[in-house]
């Protein structure tokens, strides 16, 4: 099943789409200067999906054929929406919401309902679109809500239609039921009315809201939160928080265990299997697939955690594969090509890159393992470093099955440690070690007897003079 929100179309929607082909227009031609961003406003990412992608996803899940109106950042918007297979209409200059829908007319069918919505309200749900469609009987059906602060919105004025903020009388300005910007309108009605829209000074904009009149159906019990418009980074973060919880709840419903639905952040591109565990504050992105347990504050990108594997607190994994029974962390770092086979143990402050650790191998503390092949059940002592880089090229290290590498060894690649070999602690190895051999590279220790206290005395005297 698809655990992502908006992923499941209800029976109501299928009935509607069977009755009539449904078209939707997404208005996404605006610039969004308040984001203070080089990126188009509607392309800002929310959990691995561009903002406008959330709207498109909701519309497609009710069976709509989607047309996106573009102008600013047109090429970028087209490219980002490629996975959704939508159609585009180009607004030659953004001259208001009425003009935006007018530029989409050529893409609309002759008859049938058209859902119209803005591209910057990513919290819109499929359920609300259904509800509006189900209530659609006249030429126009409008979704409205009671705003805490109606400033900036068009007011729903009974017996009149929508009066924009700029045109409100003081009495109208006090009305708190406002236009959400989500509508269903009949295609025929749009074709008939859009050409006659009159520009509103001072910016000479054409307002879509002029098509709403006393005959229109208004559903005024939507919730304000769902129509949060993203105009700046604070609203972007707010929207991200709501979506995070929605995605997590949807995964939880499929049997994923979350320590905390609010703080864990799982992108919609991620696959979580039933039985997977996600710790407090964990961040999982990209093409990650998780069936095992991910501890608190771990960061996973493009990482595959098999069932029975455990990633402990604070580990950062990117492009890694962790097999059943393996335990990683706390505070470990797995980089691209880290392949940890069954029952491997990678502990605190261990970094692994482009290396296979075969079944049961252990590197429990403070190591760098890069470009290495570590044999099954090999033991890598604390502080071992594979010196894989000579300043020009990278070289590989091969460690045989069951080998034992003493603590603080430097393995200068290219290097082979044979099966079952033992390397003494502190060795710097530049030559291959045969299987079953003991290699120790260590300078002899010099003991100067009865002299430690004398040396301390010397230091004290010197210190006193300063
Ligand atoms: C609009 C409504 C207002 C409603 C509010 C809800 C009109 C005239 N007013 O006001 O009644 O309460 O939304 O949020 O429609 N866009 C284009 N091309 C344009 C102009 C706008 O594509 O030429 C897009 C924008 O990118 C945006 C959406 O249409 O996604 C809404 O436009 P915006 O200017 O934000 O309308 P509001 O002033 O908020
Ligand atoms: Ca707006």
Tab-separated table of C-alpha atoms and ligand atoms in Angstrom:
chain	number	residue	atom	x	y	z
A	1	UNK	CA	0.000	0.000	0.000
A	2	UNK	CA	0.989	3.597	-0.458
A	3	UNK	CA	1.360	5.112	2.993
A	4	UNK	CA	1.769	8.620	1.723
A	5	UNK	CA	-0.981	11.118	2.475
A	6	UNK	CA	-3.177	11.893	-0.506
A	7	UNK	CA	-2.116	8.567	-1.940
A	8	UNK	CA	-5.505	6.901	-1.629
A	9	UNK	CA	-8.480	8.106	-3.622
A	10	UNK	CA	-11.768	7.363	-1.894
A	11	UNK	CA	-14.811	5.789	-3.502
A	12	UNK	CA	-16.491	9.202	-3.728
A	13	UNK	CA	-13.726	10.432	-6.009
A	14	UNK	CA	-13.831	7.445	-8.291
A	15	UNK	CA	-17.573	7.945	-8.685
A	16	UNK	CA	-17.083	11.587	-9.573
A	17	UNK	CA	-14.296	10.908	-12.046
A	18	UNK	CA	-16.314	8.132	-13.675
A	19	UNK	CA	-19.248	10.497	-14.084
A	20	UNK	CA	-17.239	13.286	-15.700
A	21	UNK	CA	-13.612	13.729	-16.674
A	22	UNK	CA	-12.205	16.069	-14.060
A	23	UNK	CA	-9.710	18.809	-14.844
A	24	UNK	CA	-7.757	20.923	-12.369
A	25	UNK	CA	-5.902	24.194	-12.798
A	26	UNK	CA	-3.056	25.068	-10.442
A	27	UNK	CA	-2.072	28.739	-10.388
A	28	UNK	CA	1.698	28.820	-10.044
A	29	UNK	CA	2.811	31.810	-12.096
A	30	UNK	CA	3.565	34.069	-9.109
A	31	UNK	CA	7.097	35.063	-8.151
A	32	UNK	CA	7.214	34.756	-4.366
A	33	UNK	CA	9.695	37.514	-3.549
A	34	UNK	CA	9.136	37.166	0.202
A	35	UNK	CA	10.860	33.778	0.159
A	36	UNK	CA	14.113	35.669	-0.551
A	37	UNK	CA	15.234	32.724	-2.589
A	38	UNK	CA	16.656	32.102	-6.050
A	39	UNK	CA	14.309	29.122	-6.286
A	40	UNK	CA	10.715	29.508	-7.535
A	41	UNK	CA	8.418	29.727	-4.506
A	42	UNK	CA	6.368	26.695	-5.510
A	43	UNK	CA	9.513	24.569	-5.904
A	44	UNK	CA	10.713	24.851	-2.321
A	45	UNK	CA	11.053	21.307	-1.041
A	46	UNK	CA	8.786	19.859	1.602
A	47	UNK	CA	9.867	16.377	2.685
A	48	UNK	CA	11.469	15.504	-0.628
A	49	UNK	CA	8.702	16.886	-2.827
A	50	UNK	CA	8.385	20.415	-4.268
A	51	UNK	CA	5.585	22.491	-2.731
A	52	UNK	CA	3.474	22.464	-5.900
A	53	UNK	CA	3.995	18.690	-6.156
A	54	UNK	CA	1.892	18.275	-3.004
A	55	UNK	CA	-1.020	20.070	-4.632
A	56	UNK	CA	-0.649	18.101	-7.865
A	57	UNK	CA	-0.491	14.850	-5.895
A	58	UNK	CA	-3.729	15.700	-4.048
A	59	UNK	CA	-5.485	16.648	-7.307
A	60	UNK	CA	-4.311	13.550	-9.166
A	61	UNK	CA	-5.406	11.349	-6.294
A	62	UNK	CA	-9.003	12.488	-6.899
A	63	UNK	CA	-8.558	11.621	-10.575
A	64	UNK	CA	-7.991	15.106	-11.973
A	65	UNK	CA	-6.128	15.845	-15.172
A	66	UNK	CA	-3.871	18.684	-13.980
A	67	UNK	CA	-2.923	21.884	-15.825
A	68	UNK	CA	-0.315	24.085	-14.148
A	69	UNK	CA	-0.182	27.787	-15.030
A	70	UNK	CA	3.421	28.989	-15.168
A	71	UNK	CA	5.333	32.169	-15.865
A	72	UNK	CA	8.196	32.978	-13.480
A	73	UNK	CA	10.842	30.220	-13.375
A	74	UNK	CA	8.837	28.433	-16.038
A	75	UNK	CA	11.547	25.976	-17.093
A	76	UNK	CA	12.394	25.017	-13.528
A	77	UNK	CA	8.732	24.416	-12.663
A	78	UNK	CA	8.221	22.309	-15.788
A	79	UNK	CA	11.320	20.234	-14.987
A	80	UNK	CA	10.411	19.721	-11.330
A	81	UNK	CA	6.910	18.531	-12.219
A	82	UNK	CA	8.101	16.077	-14.878
A	83	UNK	CA	7.434	13.024	-12.649
A	84	UNK	CA	3.734	13.960	-12.376
A	85	UNK	CA	2.868	14.093	-16.025
A	86	UNK	CA	0.877	17.324	-15.875
A	87	UNK	CA	0.100	19.753	-18.692
A	88	UNK	CA	1.226	23.374	-18.637
A	89	UNK	CA	-0.288	26.676	-19.644
A	90	UNK	CA	1.830	29.763	-19.959
A	91	UNK	CA	0.665	33.108	-18.637
A	92	UNK	CA	2.454	35.717	-20.753
A	93	UNK	CA	2.517	38.186	-17.845
A	94	UNK	CA	0.952	37.555	-14.432
A	95	UNK	CA	-2.056	39.860	-14.546
A	96	UNK	CA	-4.109	38.350	-11.770
A	97	UNK	CA	-5.846	35.075	-10.933
A	98	UNK	CA	-8.565	35.626	-13.572
A	99	UNK	CA	-5.945	36.119	-16.254
A	100	UNK	CA	-4.102	33.015	-15.015
A	101	UNK	CA	-7.153	30.774	-15.511
A	102	UNK	CA	-7.852	32.485	-18.829
A	103	UNK	CA	-4.415	31.437	-20.071
A	104	UNK	CA	-5.318	27.840	-19.253
A	105	UNK	CA	-8.594	27.850	-21.236
A	106	UNK	CA	-7.032	26.207	-24.280
A	107	UNK	CA	-6.067	23.250	-22.084
A	108	UNK	CA	-9.558	22.796	-20.620
A	109	UNK	CA	-12.310	20.548	-21.951
A	110	UNK	CA	-15.461	22.117	-23.421
A	111	UNK	CA	-17.616	21.044	-20.487
A	112	UNK	CA	-17.271	19.516	-17.035
A	113	UNK	CA	-16.045	20.587	-13.617
A	114	UNK	CA	-12.681	22.304	-13.207
A	115	UNK	CA	-10.981	22.424	-9.805
A	116	UNK	CA	-8.984	25.644	-9.408
A	117	UNK	CA	-6.414	26.162	-6.693
A	118	UNK	CA	-3.239	28.096	-5.881
A	119	UNK	CA	0.154	26.414	-6.088
A	120	UNK	CA	1.336	27.678	-2.706
A	121	UNK	CA	-1.116	25.996	-0.320
A	122	UNK	CA	0.611	22.625	0.054
A	123	UNK	CA	-1.523	21.440	2.974
A	124	UNK	CA	-4.646	21.060	0.837
A	125	UNK	CA	-5.971	17.493	1.174
A	126	UNK	CA	-7.675	15.164	-1.255
A	127	UNK	CA	-10.528	14.884	1.264
A	128	UNK	CA	-11.330	18.593	0.975
A	129	UNK	CA	-11.275	18.467	-2.817
A	130	UNK	CA	-13.730	15.539	-2.652
A	131	UNK	CA	-15.976	17.428	-0.324
A	132	UNK	CA	-16.099	20.464	-2.592
A	133	UNK	CA	-16.726	18.278	-5.655
A	134	UNK	CA	-19.503	16.445	-3.861
A	135	UNK	CA	-21.224	19.778	-3.111
A	136	UNK	CA	-20.773	21.102	-6.649
A	137	UNK	CA	-24.220	21.732	-8.228
A	138	UNK	CA	-24.041	25.218	-9.775
A	139	UNK	CA	-21.538	26.936	-12.037
A	140	UNK	CA	-19.278	27.833	-9.139
A	141	UNK	CA	-18.562	26.199	-5.790
A	142	UNK	CA	-16.186	27.958	-3.383
A	143	UNK	CA	-14.353	26.618	-0.334
A	144	UNK	CA	-14.359	29.194	2.470
A	145	UNK	CA	-13.281	29.282	6.093
A	146	UNK	CA	-13.503	31.540	9.093
A	147	UNK	CA	-10.160	33.320	9.430
A	148	UNK	CA	-8.659	34.375	12.760
A	149	UNK	CA	-7.498	37.481	10.929
A	150	UNK	CA	-9.242	38.032	7.580
A	151	UNK	CA	-6.821	40.752	6.403
A	152	UNK	CA	-5.605	40.141	2.854
A	153	UNK	CA	-8.284	37.589	1.950
A	154	UNK	CA	-11.327	38.088	-0.233
A	155	UNK	CA	-14.427	38.268	2.030
A	156	UNK	CA	-17.454	36.067	1.390
A	157	UNK	CA	-20.275	38.586	1.270
A	158	UNK	CA	-23.713	36.868	1.394
A	159	UNK	CA	-25.901	37.738	-1.591
A	160	UNK	CA	-22.956	39.380	-3.375
A	161	UNK	CA	-20.043	36.990	-3.858
A	162	UNK	CA	-16.409	37.690	-3.034
A	163	UNK	CA	-15.198	41.181	-2.246
A	164	UNK	CA	-11.438	41.564	-2.309
A	165	UNK	CA	-9.665	43.295	0.562
A	166	UNK	CA	-8.911	46.321	-1.642
A	167	UNK	CA	-12.605	46.775	-2.500
A	168	UNK	CA	-14.133	46.150	0.958
A	169	UNK	CA	-16.373	48.645	2.753
A	170	UNK	CA	-15.508	48.927	6.459
A	171	UNK	CA	-18.468	46.645	7.281
A	172	UNK	CA	-17.364	44.023	4.745
A	173	UNK	CA	-13.800	44.222	5.994
A	174	UNK	CA	-15.074	43.018	9.402
A	175	UNK	CA	-16.455	39.781	7.908
A	176	UNK	CA	-14.318	36.850	8.908
A	177	UNK	CA	-15.497	34.173	6.478
A	178	UNK	CA	-13.025	34.347	3.588
A	179	UNK	CA	-12.280	32.820	0.199
A	180	UNK	CA	-9.786	29.947	0.456
A	181	UNK	CA	-8.784	30.145	-3.205
A	182	UNK	CA	-10.055	26.596	-3.884
A	183	UNK	CA	-12.998	26.423	-6.295
A	184	UNK	CA	-14.858	24.112	-8.611
A	185	UNK	CA	-16.137	25.911	-11.712
A	186	UNK	CA	-17.825	24.596	-14.832
A	187	UNK	CA	-15.622	24.774	-17.930
A	188	UNK	CA	-18.470	26.249	-20.012
A	189	UNK	CA	-19.002	28.985	-17.453
A	190	UNK	CA	-15.266	29.823	-17.459
A	191	UNK	CA	-15.243	30.087	-21.261
A	192	UNK	CA	-18.308	32.290	-21.159
A	193	UNK	CA	-17.233	34.637	-18.341
A	194	UNK	CA	-13.424	34.899	-18.376
A	195	UNK	CA	-13.150	36.933	-21.598
A	196	UNK	CA	-15.299	39.704	-20.078
A	197	UNK	CA	-13.385	40.252	-16.847
A	198	UNK	CA	-12.720	43.926	-16.180
A	199	UNK	CA	-9.264	44.978	-14.902
A	200	UNK	CA	-9.077	46.360	-11.384
A	201	UNK	CA	-6.908	49.392	-10.751
A	202	UNK	CA	-4.297	50.231	-9.627
A	203	UNK	CA	-2.486	47.142	-11.007
A	204	UNK	CA	-5.134	46.401	-13.656
A	205	UNK	CA	-5.449	42.829	-12.460
A	206	UNK	CA	-8.155	40.430	-13.577
A	207	UNK	CA	-9.723	38.778	-10.580
A	208	UNK	CA	-11.028	35.226	-10.765
A	209	UNK	CA	-13.174	36.100	-7.769
A	210	UNK	CA	-15.369	38.278	-10.008
A	211	UNK	CA	-16.870	35.018	-11.323
A	212	UNK	CA	-18.302	34.263	-7.891
A	213	UNK	CA	-21.775	35.716	-7.353
A	214	UNK	CA	-25.017	35.241	-5.428
A	215	UNK	CA	-25.793	32.056	-7.416
A	216	UNK	CA	-22.529	30.379	-6.365
A	217	UNK	CA	-22.426	27.620	-3.776
A	218	UNK	CA	-20.255	28.425	-0.771
A	219	UNK	CA	-19.008	25.731	1.601
A	220	UNK	CA	-17.804	27.777	4.539
A	221	UNK	CA	-16.731	25.157	7.079
A	222	UNK	CA	-13.204	24.395	5.897
A	223	UNK	CA	-10.366	24.871	8.356
A	224	UNK	CA	-7.953	27.741	8.061
A	225	UNK	CA	-4.931	25.537	8.774
A	226	UNK	CA	-5.447	23.530	5.594
A	227	UNK	CA	-5.182	26.665	3.486
A	228	UNK	CA	-1.963	27.941	4.978
A	229	UNK	CA	-0.418	29.916	2.147
A	230	UNK	CA	3.359	29.758	1.971
A	231	UNK	CA	4.728	33.217	1.272
A	232	UNK	CA	7.885	33.243	3.405
A	233	UNK	CA	10.337	30.841	5.014
A	234	UNK	CA	8.519	30.818	8.346
A	235	UNK	CA	5.322	29.610	6.668
A	236	UNK	CA	7.396	27.099	4.701
A	237	UNK	CA	8.731	25.662	7.963
A	238	UNK	CA	5.222	25.632	9.429
A	239	UNK	CA	3.905	23.706	6.426
A	240	UNK	CA	6.816	21.293	6.685
A	241	UNK	CA	5.937	20.600	10.314
A	242	UNK	CA	2.319	19.767	9.454
A	243	UNK	CA	3.322	17.524	6.542
A	244	UNK	CA	5.972	15.780	8.656
A	245	UNK	CA	3.312	14.728	11.115
A	246	UNK	CA	0.937	13.681	8.338
A	247	UNK	CA	3.566	11.523	6.625
A	248	UNK	CA	4.627	9.970	9.925
A	249	UNK	CA	1.037	9.193	10.906
A	250	UNK	CA	0.436	7.547	7.531
A	251	UNK	CA	3.549	5.383	7.975
A	252	UNK	CA	2.541	4.596	11.565
A	253	UNK	CA	-0.791	3.313	10.263
A	254	UNK	CA	1.127	0.746	8.182
A	255	UNK	CA	2.957	-0.585	11.252
A	256	UNK	CA	6.012	1.627	11.567
A	257	UNK	CA	6.952	2.507	15.137
A	258	UNK	CA	7.703	6.186	15.801
A	259	UNK	CA	9.182	7.366	19.095
A	260	UNK	CA	7.754	10.783	18.240
A	261	UNK	CA	5.490	11.796	15.359
A	262	UNK	CA	6.532	15.438	15.467
A	263	UNK	CA	10.306	15.365	15.504
A	264	UNK	CA	11.111	12.522	13.114
A	265	UNK	CA	11.383	13.742	9.530
A	266	UNK	CA	10.812	11.161	6.814
A	267	UNK	CA	10.755	12.229	3.154
A	268	UNK	CA	7.992	10.899	0.910
A	269	UNK	CA	10.698	9.296	-1.238
A	270	UNK	CA	11.583	6.904	1.603
A	271	UNK	CA	10.245	3.375	2.064
A	272	UNK	CA	9.576	2.239	5.632
A	273	UNK	CA	8.531	-1.369	6.152
A	274	UNK	CA	6.027	-2.458	8.796
A	275	UNK	CA	7.998	-3.162	11.964
A	276	UNK	CA	10.630	-0.527	11.227
A	277	UNK	CA	11.411	1.799	14.128
A	278	UNK	CA	12.145	5.517	13.843
A	279	UNK	CA	13.715	7.320	16.798
A	280	UNK	CA	13.060	10.777	18.123
A	281	UNK	CA	14.496	13.422	15.814
A	282	UNK	CA	15.637	10.961	13.155
A	283	UNK	CA	15.913	12.382	9.626
A	284	UNK	CA	15.473	9.928	6.738
A	285	UNK	CA	15.716	11.142	3.163
A	286	UNK	CA	16.325	10.183	-0.463
A	287	UNK	CA	16.009	6.610	-1.588
A	288	UNK	CA	16.351	5.190	1.924
A	289	UNK	CA	14.656	1.892	2.678
A	290	UNK	CA	14.272	0.928	6.292
A	291	UNK	CA	12.993	-2.303	7.781
A	292	UNK	CA	15.212	-2.244	10.906
A	293	UNK	CA	15.523	0.108	13.846
A	294	UNK	CA	16.793	3.671	13.526
A	295	UNK	CA	17.707	5.326	16.823
A	296	UNK	CA	17.204	8.914	17.977
A	297	UNK	CA	18.805	11.748	16.007
A	298	UNK	CA	20.183	9.525	13.255
A	299	UNK	CA	20.465	10.998	9.759
A	300	UNK	CA	19.955	8.557	6.874
A	301	UNK	CA	20.166	9.370	3.170
A	302	UNK	CA	19.898	6.768	0.384
A	303	UNK	CA	20.550	4.116	3.016
A	304	UNK	CA	19.131	0.620	3.232
A	305	UNK	CA	18.597	-0.773	6.730
A	306	UNK	CA	17.489	-4.398	6.576
A	307	UNK	CA	15.105	-5.980	9.057
A	308	UNK	CA	16.996	-6.946	12.207
A	309	UNK	CA	19.636	-4.248	11.742
A	310	UNK	CA	20.005	-1.436	14.281
A	311	UNK	CA	21.346	2.080	13.858
A	312	UNK	CA	22.046	3.608	17.269
A	313	UNK	CA	21.705	7.246	18.311
A	314	UNK	CA	23.339	10.039	16.393
A	315	UNK	CA	24.713	8.012	13.489
A	316	UNK	CA	24.946	9.569	10.027
A	317	UNK	CA	24.612	7.208	7.068
A	318	UNK	CA	24.650	8.081	3.390
A	319	UNK	CA	24.569	5.567	0.550
A	320	UNK	CA	25.102	2.633	2.921
A	321	UNK	CA	23.608	-0.838	3.252
A	322	UNK	CA	23.245	-2.443	6.675
A	323	UNK	CA	22.221	-6.092	6.835
A	324	UNK	CA	20.352	-8.107	9.454
A	325	UNK	CA	21.927	-8.369	12.888
A	326	UNK	CA	24.369	-5.543	12.246
A	327	UNK	CA	24.602	-2.777	14.846
A	328	UNK	CA	25.902	0.685	13.952
A	329	UNK	CA	26.784	3.490	16.348
A	330	UNK	CA	26.090	5.353	18.486
A	331	UNK	CA	27.704	8.261	16.624
A	332	UNK	CA	29.016	6.253	13.680
A	333	UNK	CA	29.372	7.549	10.154
A	334	UNK	CA	28.693	5.399	7.102
A	335	UNK	CA	29.464	6.918	3.726
A	336	UNK	CA	28.863	5.900	0.126
A	337	UNK	CA	29.470	2.236	-0.566
A	338	UNK	CA	29.614	1.142	3.070
A	339	UNK	CA	28.239	-2.397	2.971
A	340	UNK	CA	27.812	-3.967	6.374
A	341	UNK	CA	26.907	-7.635	6.173
A	342	UNK	CA	25.105	-9.743	8.755
A	343	UNK	CA	26.029	-9.237	12.417
A	344	UNK	CA	28.713	-6.652	11.732
A	345	UNK	CA	29.429	-4.220	14.541
A	346	UNK	CA	30.535	-0.642	13.824
A	347	UNK	CA	30.794	1.446	16.972
A	348	UNK	CA	31.323	4.937	18.245
A	349	UNK	CA	33.325	7.379	16.091
A	350	UNK	CA	33.927	4.836	13.375
A	351	UNK	CA	33.774	6.042	9.766
A	352	UNK	CA	33.304	3.563	6.941
A	353	UNK	CA	33.514	4.458	3.243
A	354	UNK	CA	33.404	2.275	0.099
A	355	UNK	CA	34.116	-0.833	2.137
A	356	UNK	CA	32.567	-4.231	2.641
A	357	UNK	CA	32.589	-5.581	6.175
A	358	UNK	CA	31.765	-9.259	5.888
A	359	UNK	CA	29.647	-11.221	8.319
A	360	UNK	CA	30.489	-10.719	11.989
A	361	UNK	CA	33.380	-8.299	11.421
A	362	UNK	CA	33.852	-5.723	14.186
A	363	UNK	CA	35.194	-2.193	14.335
A	364	UNK	CA	33.933	-0.998	17.651
A	365	UNK	CA	35.760	2.239	18.353
A	366	UNK	CA	37.404	5.259	16.724
A	367	UNK	CA	38.406	3.955	13.296
A	368	UNK	CA	38.528	4.964	9.665
A	369	UNK	CA	37.840	2.157	7.240
A	370	UNK	CA	37.975	3.391	3.659
A	371	UNK	CA	38.290	1.429	0.393
A	372	UNK	CA	38.651	-1.807	2.340
A	373	UNK	CA	37.415	-5.341	2.266
A	374	UNK	CA	37.186	-6.661	5.800
A	375	UNK	CA	36.883	-10.446	6.106
A	376	UNK	CA	34.249	-12.238	8.149
A	377	UNK	CA	34.801	-12.124	11.920
A	378	UNK	CA	37.871	-9.914	11.588
A	379	UNK	CA	38.404	-7.636	14.580
A	380	UNK	CA	39.549	-4.088	13.987
A	381	UNK	CA	41.007	-2.571	17.176
A	382	UNK	CA	40.259	0.904	18.446
A	383	UNK	CA	41.947	3.681	16.518
A	384	UNK	CA	42.825	1.609	13.454
A	385	UNK	CA	43.148	3.685	10.305
A	386	UNK	CA	43.235	2.490	6.719
A	387	UNK	CA	45.604	4.999	5.107
A	388	UNK	CA	43.882	4.794	1.741
A	389	UNK	CA	45.066	8.042	0.206
A	390	UNK	CA	48.646	8.918	-0.737
A	391	UNK	CA	47.785	12.463	-1.714
A	392	UNK	CA	47.263	11.460	-5.346
A	393	UNK	CA	45.288	8.202	-5.546
A	394	UNK	CA	43.133	5.994	-3.378
A	395	UNK	CA	44.268	2.431	-2.635
A	396	UNK	CA	42.546	-0.625	-1.209
A	397	UNK	CA	43.114	-2.590	1.959
A	398	UNK	CA	42.168	-6.254	2.205
A	399	UNK	CA	41.828	-7.843	5.597
A	400	UNK	CA	41.405	-11.630	5.673
A	401	UNK	CA	38.777	-13.656	7.458
A	402	UNK	CA	39.315	-13.786	11.217
A	403	UNK	CA	42.286	-11.393	11.211
A	404	UNK	CA	42.963	-9.361	14.358
A	405	UNK	CA	44.155	-5.782	13.994
A	406	UNK	CA	45.603	-4.368	17.215
A	407	UNK	CA	44.561	-0.920	18.386
A	408	UNK	CA	45.989	2.198	16.834
A	409	UNK	CA	47.364	0.462	13.771
A	410	UNK	CA	47.966	2.369	10.556
A	411	UNK	CA	47.356	0.166	7.523
A	412	UNK	CA	49.076	1.885	4.605
A	413	UNK	CA	47.282	0.871	1.403
A	414	UNK	CA	47.605	-0.916	-0.936
A	415	UNK	CA	47.858	-3.622	1.707
A	416	UNK	CA	46.774	-7.208	2.352
A	417	UNK	CA	46.441	-8.764	5.762
A	418	UNK	CA	46.137	-12.537	5.415
A	419	UNK	CA	43.462	-14.736	6.972
A	420	UNK	CA	43.817	-15.213	10.694
A	421	UNK	CA	46.850	-12.901	10.936
A	422	UNK	CA	47.496	-10.824	14.050
A	423	UNK	CA	48.737	-7.243	13.881
A	424	UNK	CA	50.283	-5.880	17.078
A	425	UNK	CA	48.872	-2.680	18.533
A	426	UNK	CA	50.420	0.527	17.270
A	427	UNK	CA	51.890	-0.988	14.101
A	428	UNK	CA	52.301	1.034	10.933
A	429	UNK	CA	52.170	-1.523	8.150
A	430	UNK	CA	53.431	-0.889	4.640
A	431	UNK	CA	53.950	-4.533	3.618
A	432	UNK	CA	51.459	-7.363	3.199
A	433	UNK	CA	51.062	-9.760	6.137
A	434	UNK	CA	50.839	-13.483	5.215
A	435	UNK	CA	47.960	-15.601	6.542
A	436	UNK	CA	48.343	-16.742	10.155
A	437	UNK	CA	51.410	-14.470	10.655
A	438	UNK	CA	51.976	-12.064	13.543
A	439	UNK	CA	53.107	-8.613	12.444
A	440	UNK	CA	54.379	-6.106	14.974
A	441	UNK	CA	55.915	-2.815	14.021
A	442	UNK	CA	56.986	-1.063	17.202
A	443	UNK	CA	60.158	0.732	18.327
A	444	UNK	CA	61.967	-0.737	21.362
A	445	UNK	CA	61.114	0.975	24.656
A	446	UNK	CA	63.903	2.678	26.621
A	447	UNK	CA	63.560	2.705	30.433
A	448	UNK	CA	65.612	5.314	32.288
A	449	UNK	CA	65.474	4.100	35.882
A	450	UNK	CA	64.994	6.261	39.025
A	451	UNK	CA	64.507	9.430	37.062
A	452	UNK	CA	60.797	10.372	36.887
A	453	UNK	CA	60.741	12.256	40.209
A	454	UNK	CA	63.993	14.002	39.327
A	455	UNK	CA	62.484	15.190	36.042
A	456	UNK	CA	59.386	16.480	37.858
A	457	UNK	CA	61.633	18.439	40.219
A	458	UNK	CA	63.352	19.987	37.235
A	459	UNK	CA	60.000	21.005	35.753
A	460	UNK	CA	58.858	22.537	39.045
A	461	UNK	CA	61.982	24.657	39.309
A	462	UNK	CA	61.652	25.806	35.722
A	463	UNK	CA	57.945	26.572	36.214
A	464	UNK	CA	58.733	28.645	39.343
A	465	UNK	CA	61.170	30.872	37.468
A	466	UNK	CA	58.559	31.943	34.903
B	1	LIG	C1	-6.523	35.311	-3.764
B	1	LIG	C2	-8.008	35.648	-3.916
B	1	LIG	C3	-8.596	35.922	-2.540
B	1	LIG	C4	-8.376	34.740	-1.619
B	1	LIG	C5	-6.898	34.391	-1.560
B	1	LIG	C6	-6.716	33.106	-0.797
B	1	LIG	C7	-8.144	36.723	-6.083
B	1	LIG	C8	-8.341	38.008	-6.800
B	1	LIG	N1	-8.128	36.804	-4.758
B	1	LIG	O1	-5.882	36.495	-3.295
B	1	LIG	O2	-9.999	36.170	-2.658
B	1	LIG	O3	-8.890	35.028	-0.330
B	1	LIG	O4	-6.366	34.212	-2.884
B	1	LIG	O5	-5.365	32.887	-0.600
B	1	LIG	O6	-8.051	35.687	-6.696
B	1	LIG	N2	-1.225	33.703	-9.647
B	1	LIG	C9	-0.914	33.421	-10.956
B	1	LIG	N3	-0.954	34.408	-11.892
B	1	LIG	C10	-1.316	35.692	-11.566
B	1	LIG	C11	-1.635	35.972	-10.227
B	1	LIG	C12	-1.598	34.975	-9.293
B	1	LIG	O7	-0.590	32.296	-11.283
B	1	LIG	O8	-1.335	36.516	-12.478
B	1	LIG	C13	-1.172	32.664	-8.633
B	1	LIG	C14	-0.188	32.988	-7.537
B	1	LIG	O9	1.101	32.471	-7.862
B	1	LIG	C15	-0.798	32.253	-6.348
B	1	LIG	C16	-2.304	32.290	-6.636
B	1	LIG	O10	-2.432	32.575	-8.018
B	1	LIG	O11	-0.395	30.905	-6.298
B	1	LIG	C17	-3.042	33.327	-5.813
B	1	LIG	O12	-2.568	34.602	-6.150
B	1	LIG	P1	-2.337	35.731	-5.084
B	1	LIG	O13	-1.791	36.937	-5.757
B	1	LIG	O14	-1.569	35.204	-3.950
B	1	LIG	O15	-3.840	36.038	-4.639
B	1	LIG	P2	-4.288	36.697	-3.265
B	1	LIG	O16	-4.019	38.131	-3.304
B	1	LIG	O17	-3.732	35.930	-2.142
B	2	LIG	CA1	-1.980	34.519	-1.722
